[in-house]
């Protein structure tokens, strides 16, 4: 399909910039950065809204400390990020200022994405910056997170940022030209509509054509974007004017295309961001009500559950056979659910009084796999 056609309705774009594109021997290269910033400014002037996700804090910090990243402990890397993030932002600010734009820094952690309120708060902040004509520049808040609660890579972070700001397109710029099926093939694949195990194996499994150079994280980001119904492009950021050319419709890199009937709003957050606090096992009747009749989950269908949760927390939903069939936001705490599971509406009223919700999980707060 012509690219122009695929990108016709794109208005808001997240551009992810990899460290290698903006550093030279561990130091931020103003020359390299300015070239990319000019490209971004070019599409901003065309009327696109842009959010930048940039790596480079740890690299820049290591450069300033004259330390080899590979020899550093985790706290040292976190310290390097604290030092380097300032250098990174100063460099972005100077470059964007030359182009007439102000920038705003947003540092996120995985926790910010998992909590619905923080997710929405960061959306409001970024929307406000965009409305002000300011360019949000996002990075992971590396200094305050440890491995267990880290995105760890900015490919994943940028897919979440795409959901936070409800962007139509994510462009991952790095030093690779796109996704190759085969090394013998001189051109990257033009369009991909689905991420399956075969593609993942090519990206990182044995016989991979990409080595371990981060293609897996790019495909995982693409999976989130495709399932969200949006689009993602992997392109080489060393190509002169790459963003302007992509938006003019040139077939550069690989485009990943999501389906039209996508998950929207809260459901998308439930699917990709919310972390679960336990699971509910439901009976066959409830499975049918959910899957075939598109109904909400009622207390009478909940056979048992595990975990401690509160109203508003996400839980997994399992079939009687223990298969995970979906995920949803509960209207009851685990203590309350203990009292009302397998009970009918009338009985629940008698137990909990008038202030009760009809459903354990409302249809609008639920996604099925
Ligand atoms: N957040 C890291 C940094 O700024 C980079 C992570 C990545 O490159 O994917 O150094």
Short mmCIF file of C-alpha atoms and ligand atoms in Angstrom, two decimals:
data_model
loop_
_atom_site.label_atom_id
_atom_site.label_comp_id
_atom_site.label_asym_id
_atom_site.label_seq_id
_atom_site.Cartn_x
_atom_site.Cartn_y
_atom_site.Cartn_z
CA UNK A 1 0.00 0.00 0.00
CA UNK A 2 1.36 3.49 -0.74
CA UNK A 3 2.94 5.01 2.37
CA UNK A 4 1.13 8.26 1.87
CA UNK A 5 -2.10 6.30 2.13
CA UNK A 6 -0.99 4.52 5.31
CA UNK A 7 0.13 7.75 6.96
CA UNK A 8 -2.76 9.89 5.75
CA UNK A 9 -4.49 10.36 9.11
CA UNK A 10 -1.35 10.73 11.18
CA UNK A 11 -1.25 13.89 13.26
CA UNK A 12 0.65 13.05 16.42
CA UNK A 13 4.01 11.27 16.23
CA UNK A 14 6.36 9.85 18.85
CA UNK A 15 9.98 9.86 17.63
CA UNK A 16 12.39 7.61 19.51
CA UNK A 17 16.05 8.46 19.15
CA UNK A 18 18.68 5.87 20.03
CA UNK A 19 21.93 6.79 21.82
CA UNK A 20 24.13 5.88 18.87
CA UNK A 21 22.49 8.58 16.74
CA UNK A 22 23.40 11.43 19.03
CA UNK A 23 26.68 10.42 20.66
CA UNK A 24 30.21 10.16 19.37
CA UNK A 25 32.72 8.24 21.48
CA UNK A 26 30.44 8.51 24.49
CA UNK A 27 29.93 12.26 24.23
CA UNK A 28 26.79 13.96 22.92
CA UNK A 29 27.51 15.25 19.46
CA UNK A 30 25.83 18.61 18.92
CA UNK A 31 26.36 18.24 15.19
CA UNK A 32 24.50 14.90 15.07
CA UNK A 33 21.78 16.12 17.42
CA UNK A 34 21.21 19.36 15.54
CA UNK A 35 20.71 17.45 12.29
CA UNK A 36 17.94 15.36 13.90
CA UNK A 37 16.38 18.32 15.70
CA UNK A 38 16.20 20.22 12.38
CA UNK A 39 14.40 17.25 10.90
CA UNK A 40 11.92 17.19 13.83
CA UNK A 41 11.43 20.97 13.59
CA UNK A 42 10.68 20.51 9.89
CA UNK A 43 7.75 18.16 10.56
CA UNK A 44 6.55 20.32 13.47
CA UNK A 45 6.32 23.24 11.04
CA UNK A 46 4.28 21.08 8.70
CA UNK A 47 1.68 20.83 11.48
CA UNK A 48 2.53 17.45 13.02
CA UNK A 49 2.67 17.19 16.81
CA UNK A 50 5.84 15.50 18.04
CA UNK A 51 6.89 13.89 21.29
CA UNK A 52 10.55 12.85 21.47
CA UNK A 53 11.77 9.84 23.45
CA UNK A 54 15.52 10.03 23.72
CA UNK A 55 18.15 7.69 25.07
CA UNK A 56 21.67 8.81 25.78
CA UNK A 57 21.64 9.77 29.46
CA UNK A 58 23.78 6.88 30.65
CA UNK A 59 26.16 7.16 27.67
CA UNK A 60 26.58 10.89 28.19
CA UNK A 61 27.12 10.41 31.94
CA UNK A 62 29.79 7.76 31.31
CA UNK A 63 31.44 10.10 28.82
CA UNK A 64 31.53 12.91 31.39
CA UNK A 65 32.96 10.60 34.04
CA UNK A 66 35.37 9.06 31.53
CA UNK A 67 34.24 5.62 32.67
CA UNK A 68 33.60 2.49 30.68
CA UNK A 69 29.90 1.60 30.91
CA UNK A 70 30.65 -2.13 30.80
CA UNK A 71 32.68 -1.90 34.01
CA UNK A 72 30.08 0.03 35.98
CA UNK A 73 27.82 -1.28 38.74
CA UNK A 74 24.08 -0.58 38.63
CA UNK A 75 24.24 2.31 41.16
CA UNK A 76 27.12 3.77 39.13
CA UNK A 77 25.01 3.58 35.97
CA UNK A 78 22.15 5.26 37.83
CA UNK A 79 24.55 7.98 38.92
CA UNK A 80 25.78 8.27 35.33
CA UNK A 81 22.15 8.74 34.21
CA UNK A 82 21.71 11.53 36.79
CA UNK A 83 24.74 13.31 35.37
CA UNK A 84 24.06 12.54 31.74
CA UNK A 85 20.36 13.45 31.72
CA UNK A 86 21.26 17.11 32.35
CA UNK A 87 23.84 17.06 29.56
CA UNK A 88 21.29 15.43 27.25
CA UNK A 89 18.60 18.00 28.00
CA UNK A 90 21.00 20.93 27.72
CA UNK A 91 22.02 19.69 24.30
CA UNK A 92 18.38 19.22 23.19
CA UNK A 93 17.43 22.63 24.55
CA UNK A 94 20.25 24.40 22.71
CA UNK A 95 19.41 22.65 19.42
CA UNK A 96 15.64 23.18 19.65
CA UNK A 97 16.18 26.82 20.64
CA UNK A 98 18.08 27.41 17.40
CA UNK A 99 14.98 26.13 15.61
CA UNK A 100 12.66 28.32 17.72
CA UNK A 101 11.18 25.64 19.98
CA UNK A 102 11.13 25.23 23.75
CA UNK A 103 11.36 21.74 25.27
CA UNK A 104 9.93 20.12 28.42
CA UNK A 105 11.50 17.13 30.17
CA UNK A 106 9.39 14.15 31.29
CA UNK A 107 11.06 11.26 33.12
CA UNK A 108 8.94 8.14 33.47
CA UNK A 109 9.20 4.79 35.21
CA UNK A 110 7.20 1.65 34.64
CA UNK A 111 5.20 2.45 37.78
CA UNK A 112 3.98 5.68 36.23
CA UNK A 113 2.51 3.73 33.35
CA UNK A 114 0.97 0.98 35.49
CA UNK A 115 -0.96 3.32 37.76
CA UNK A 116 -3.97 4.65 35.93
CA UNK A 117 -3.90 8.01 37.71
CA UNK A 118 -0.21 8.61 37.04
CA UNK A 119 -0.68 7.44 33.45
CA UNK A 120 -3.46 10.03 33.01
CA UNK A 121 -1.50 12.73 34.84
CA UNK A 122 1.45 12.32 32.51
CA UNK A 123 -0.98 12.39 29.54
CA UNK A 124 -2.37 15.72 30.75
CA UNK A 125 1.10 17.18 31.21
CA UNK A 126 2.26 16.11 27.77
CA UNK A 127 -0.96 17.31 26.13
CA UNK A 128 -0.53 20.67 27.82
CA UNK A 129 3.07 20.96 26.63
CA UNK A 130 1.97 20.12 23.08
CA UNK A 131 -0.83 22.69 23.23
CA UNK A 132 1.76 25.26 24.34
CA UNK A 133 3.86 24.43 21.28
CA UNK A 134 6.55 22.93 23.50
CA UNK A 135 8.26 19.66 22.54
CA UNK A 136 8.11 17.01 25.31
CA UNK A 137 11.38 15.08 25.55
CA UNK A 138 10.92 11.83 27.45
CA UNK A 139 13.39 9.37 28.94
CA UNK A 140 13.22 6.64 31.53
CA UNK A 141 13.94 7.93 35.03
CA UNK A 142 16.96 5.63 35.25
CA UNK A 143 18.27 7.12 38.50
CA UNK A 144 15.32 5.99 40.62
CA UNK A 145 14.54 2.53 39.29
CA UNK A 146 16.18 -0.84 39.68
CA UNK A 147 16.16 -3.66 37.18
CA UNK A 148 12.96 -5.32 38.42
CA UNK A 149 10.80 -2.26 37.85
CA UNK A 150 12.47 -0.88 34.77
CA UNK A 151 11.37 -0.74 31.17
CA UNK A 152 15.08 -1.15 30.55
CA UNK A 153 14.93 -0.03 26.98
CA UNK A 154 13.49 3.01 25.31
CA UNK A 155 11.81 0.97 22.53
CA UNK A 156 9.31 -0.36 25.08
CA UNK A 157 9.08 3.00 26.82
CA UNK A 158 8.28 4.74 23.52
CA UNK A 159 5.44 2.27 22.76
CA UNK A 160 3.92 3.18 26.13
CA UNK A 161 4.47 6.88 25.49
CA UNK A 162 2.59 6.42 22.18
CA UNK A 163 -0.35 5.10 24.21
CA UNK A 164 -0.04 7.81 26.86
CA UNK A 165 -0.22 10.64 24.32
CA UNK A 166 -2.57 8.72 21.99
CA UNK A 167 -0.21 9.21 19.07
CA UNK A 168 -0.99 7.74 15.64
CA UNK A 169 2.57 6.83 14.74
CA UNK A 170 5.78 5.79 16.49
CA UNK A 171 9.03 6.19 14.56
CA UNK A 172 12.02 4.30 16.00
CA UNK A 173 15.21 5.86 14.71
CA UNK A 174 18.43 3.94 15.19
CA UNK A 175 21.32 2.85 13.00
CA UNK A 176 19.48 -0.02 11.30
CA UNK A 177 17.52 0.32 8.07
CA UNK A 178 14.48 -1.71 9.08
CA UNK A 179 13.45 -5.31 9.62
CA UNK A 180 15.09 -7.89 7.35
CA UNK A 181 13.64 -11.34 6.75
CA UNK A 182 16.90 -12.53 5.36
CA UNK A 183 20.37 -11.05 5.30
CA UNK A 184 20.74 -11.96 1.65
CA UNK A 185 17.83 -9.68 0.94
CA UNK A 186 19.15 -6.17 0.28
CA UNK A 187 15.93 -4.40 1.31
CA UNK A 188 14.11 -4.35 4.62
CA UNK A 189 10.54 -5.67 4.69
CA UNK A 190 8.21 -2.86 3.63
CA UNK A 191 5.10 -3.64 5.65
CA UNK A 192 4.32 -5.95 8.56
CA UNK A 193 0.79 -6.52 9.89
CA UNK A 194 1.37 -9.07 12.63
CA UNK A 195 4.14 -10.04 15.03
CA UNK A 196 4.31 -13.81 15.30
CA UNK A 197 6.78 -16.27 16.75
CA UNK A 198 8.49 -16.64 13.37
CA UNK A 199 9.36 -12.96 13.25
CA UNK A 200 10.51 -12.96 16.87
CA UNK A 201 12.78 -15.93 16.13
CA UNK A 202 14.32 -14.09 13.19
CA UNK A 203 14.88 -11.06 15.36
CA UNK A 204 16.74 -12.74 18.15
CA UNK A 205 16.52 -16.50 18.13
CA UNK A 206 19.16 -18.80 16.74
CA UNK A 207 19.78 -18.05 13.09
CA UNK A 208 18.77 -14.47 13.71
CA UNK A 209 19.57 -12.08 10.90
CA UNK A 210 19.79 -9.17 13.30
CA UNK A 211 22.10 -10.50 15.97
CA UNK A 212 21.12 -9.28 19.39
CA UNK A 213 21.17 -5.64 18.38
CA UNK A 214 17.89 -4.69 19.96
CA UNK A 215 15.52 -5.98 17.27
CA UNK A 216 13.56 -8.05 19.80
CA UNK A 217 12.67 -4.96 21.85
CA UNK A 218 11.65 -3.21 18.63
CA UNK A 219 9.33 -6.07 17.68
CA UNK A 220 7.83 -6.11 21.17
CA UNK A 221 7.14 -2.39 20.80
CA UNK A 222 5.64 -3.10 17.37
CA UNK A 223 3.37 -5.75 18.91
CA UNK A 224 1.94 -3.22 21.39
CA UNK A 225 1.48 -0.67 18.61
CA UNK A 226 -0.17 -3.12 16.19
CA UNK A 227 -2.56 -4.38 18.87
CA UNK A 228 -3.35 -0.79 19.79
CA UNK A 229 -4.32 -0.20 16.17
CA UNK A 230 -1.62 2.39 15.46
CA UNK A 231 1.49 2.38 13.25
CA UNK A 232 5.20 2.11 13.82
CA UNK A 233 8.20 2.62 11.53
CA UNK A 234 11.75 1.39 12.09
CA UNK A 235 14.11 3.59 10.10
CA UNK A 236 17.74 4.59 9.94
CA UNK A 237 18.23 7.95 11.63
CA UNK A 238 21.45 8.53 9.67
CA UNK A 239 19.45 9.13 6.49
CA UNK A 240 19.42 12.87 5.80
CA UNK A 241 16.02 14.42 6.50
CA UNK A 242 14.57 10.99 7.32
CA UNK A 243 11.48 12.23 9.18
CA UNK A 244 10.47 14.77 6.56
CA UNK A 245 10.92 12.17 3.85
CA UNK A 246 8.89 9.53 5.72
CA UNK A 247 6.04 11.97 6.23
CA UNK A 248 6.13 12.89 2.53
CA UNK A 249 5.38 9.25 1.82
CA UNK A 250 8.80 7.85 0.89
CA UNK A 251 9.12 4.13 1.49
CA UNK A 252 11.87 4.26 4.09
CA UNK A 253 12.39 1.45 6.61
CA UNK A 254 9.74 -1.02 7.76
CA UNK A 255 6.22 0.02 8.68
CA UNK A 256 4.15 -2.00 11.17
CA UNK A 257 0.46 -1.50 10.62
CA UNK A 258 -2.23 -1.98 13.26
CA UNK A 259 -5.83 -2.98 12.60
CA UNK A 260 -8.57 -0.40 12.45
CA UNK A 261 -10.74 -1.99 15.14
CA UNK A 262 -8.25 -1.23 17.83
CA UNK A 263 -8.38 -1.13 21.60
CA UNK A 264 -9.15 2.39 22.68
CA UNK A 265 -8.67 4.43 25.81
CA UNK A 266 -8.99 2.63 29.08
CA UNK A 267 -9.11 -0.84 27.52
CA UNK A 268 -5.75 -0.21 25.91
CA UNK A 269 -4.31 0.76 29.27
CA UNK A 270 -5.76 -2.40 30.84
CA UNK A 271 -4.26 -4.54 28.08
CA UNK A 272 -0.73 -3.17 27.99
CA UNK A 273 -0.06 -1.20 31.14
CA UNK A 274 -2.05 -2.35 34.16
CA UNK A 275 -0.25 -4.85 36.39
CA UNK A 276 -2.45 -7.53 37.94
CA UNK A 277 -2.81 -8.12 41.68
CA UNK A 278 -4.29 -11.58 41.51
CA UNK A 279 -6.61 -13.77 39.50
CA UNK A 280 -10.26 -14.77 39.56
CA UNK A 281 -11.37 -18.23 38.45
CA UNK A 282 -14.82 -18.09 36.92
CA UNK A 283 -17.30 -20.85 35.99
CA UNK A 284 -18.24 -22.01 32.48
CA UNK A 285 -21.44 -19.98 32.47
CA UNK A 286 -19.50 -16.81 33.21
CA UNK A 287 -16.94 -17.64 30.51
CA UNK A 288 -19.78 -17.92 27.99
CA UNK A 289 -21.38 -14.69 29.24
CA UNK A 290 -18.07 -12.86 28.79
CA UNK A 291 -16.89 -14.39 25.54
CA UNK A 292 -20.11 -15.06 23.62
CA UNK A 293 -22.62 -12.64 25.07
CA UNK A 294 -20.18 -9.78 25.73
CA UNK A 295 -21.52 -9.34 29.27
CA UNK A 296 -19.95 -8.06 32.48
CA UNK A 297 -18.61 -10.44 35.12
CA UNK A 298 -21.05 -10.96 37.99
CA UNK A 299 -20.18 -12.22 41.47
CA UNK A 300 -22.24 -15.36 40.96
CA UNK A 301 -19.78 -16.53 38.28
CA UNK A 302 -16.67 -16.12 40.44
CA UNK A 303 -15.73 -19.51 41.87
CA UNK A 304 -12.49 -18.59 43.63
CA UNK A 305 -9.67 -16.08 43.54
CA UNK A 306 -6.13 -15.50 44.66
CA UNK A 307 -4.30 -12.33 45.65
CA UNK A 308 -5.05 -9.22 47.66
CA UNK A 309 -6.61 -6.40 45.74
CA UNK A 310 -8.67 -3.27 46.17
CA UNK A 311 -11.46 -1.67 44.22
CA UNK A 312 -9.83 -0.30 41.05
CA UNK A 313 -7.02 -2.86 40.84
CA UNK A 314 -6.47 -5.04 37.80
CA UNK A 315 -6.83 -8.82 38.02
CA UNK A 316 -6.45 -11.68 35.60
CA UNK A 317 -9.53 -13.72 34.67
CA UNK A 318 -9.14 -17.50 34.37
CA UNK A 319 -11.39 -20.22 33.01
CA UNK A 320 -12.27 -23.28 35.16
CA UNK A 321 -9.34 -25.02 33.44
CA UNK A 322 -6.93 -22.34 34.69
CA UNK A 323 -6.40 -20.69 31.32
CA UNK A 324 -6.00 -16.95 31.40
CA UNK A 325 -8.79 -15.48 29.25
CA UNK A 326 -8.53 -11.79 30.04
CA UNK A 327 -7.89 -8.98 32.41
CA UNK A 328 -10.10 -6.41 34.12
CA UNK A 329 -10.54 -3.79 36.83
CA UNK A 330 -12.43 -5.05 39.89
CA UNK A 331 -15.24 -3.20 41.66
CA UNK A 332 -14.56 -5.05 44.91
CA UNK A 333 -11.67 -5.58 47.27
CA UNK A 334 -10.55 -9.15 47.89
CA UNK A 335 -12.13 -9.01 51.39
CA UNK A 336 -15.51 -8.04 49.95
CA UNK A 337 -15.26 -10.53 47.13
CA UNK A 338 -14.69 -13.31 49.66
CA UNK A 339 -18.13 -12.56 51.11
CA UNK A 340 -20.02 -12.30 47.83
CA UNK A 341 -18.40 -14.75 45.41
CA UNK A 342 -20.90 -17.20 43.89
CA UNK A 343 -23.75 -15.10 45.33
CA UNK A 344 -26.72 -13.71 43.40
CA UNK A 345 -27.55 -9.98 43.25
CA UNK A 346 -30.26 -10.19 45.95
CA UNK A 347 -27.97 -12.01 48.35
CA UNK A 348 -25.18 -9.48 47.74
CA UNK A 349 -27.53 -6.65 48.66
CA UNK A 350 -28.29 -8.39 51.94
CA UNK A 351 -24.58 -8.82 52.69
CA UNK A 352 -23.18 -5.47 51.56
CA UNK A 353 -26.21 -3.21 51.95
CA UNK A 354 -27.43 -0.76 49.31
CA UNK A 355 -24.02 0.46 48.17
CA UNK A 356 -23.00 -2.36 45.96
CA UNK A 357 -22.06 -2.69 42.32
CA UNK A 358 -23.99 -5.09 40.17
CA UNK A 359 -20.82 -6.40 38.56
CA UNK A 360 -17.48 -7.59 39.86
CA UNK A 361 -15.93 -6.38 36.59
CA UNK A 362 -17.87 -4.13 34.26
CA UNK A 363 -17.74 -4.86 30.54
CA UNK A 364 -16.07 -1.50 29.88
CA UNK A 365 -13.26 -2.34 32.31
CA UNK A 366 -12.44 -5.68 30.79
CA UNK A 367 -10.42 -7.07 27.89
CA UNK A 368 -10.40 -10.65 26.61
CA UNK A 369 -7.40 -12.29 24.96
N1 LIG B 1 17.28 5.31 29.27
C1 LIG B 1 18.59 4.94 28.82
C2 LIG B 1 19.48 6.17 28.67
O1 LIG B 1 19.03 7.26 28.53
C3 LIG B 1 18.58 4.27 27.48
C4 LIG B 1 17.80 3.03 27.28
C5 LIG B 1 17.85 2.61 25.79
O2 LIG B 1 18.72 3.08 25.08
O3 LIG B 1 17.00 1.86 25.33
O4 LIG B 1 20.68 6.02 28.66
#
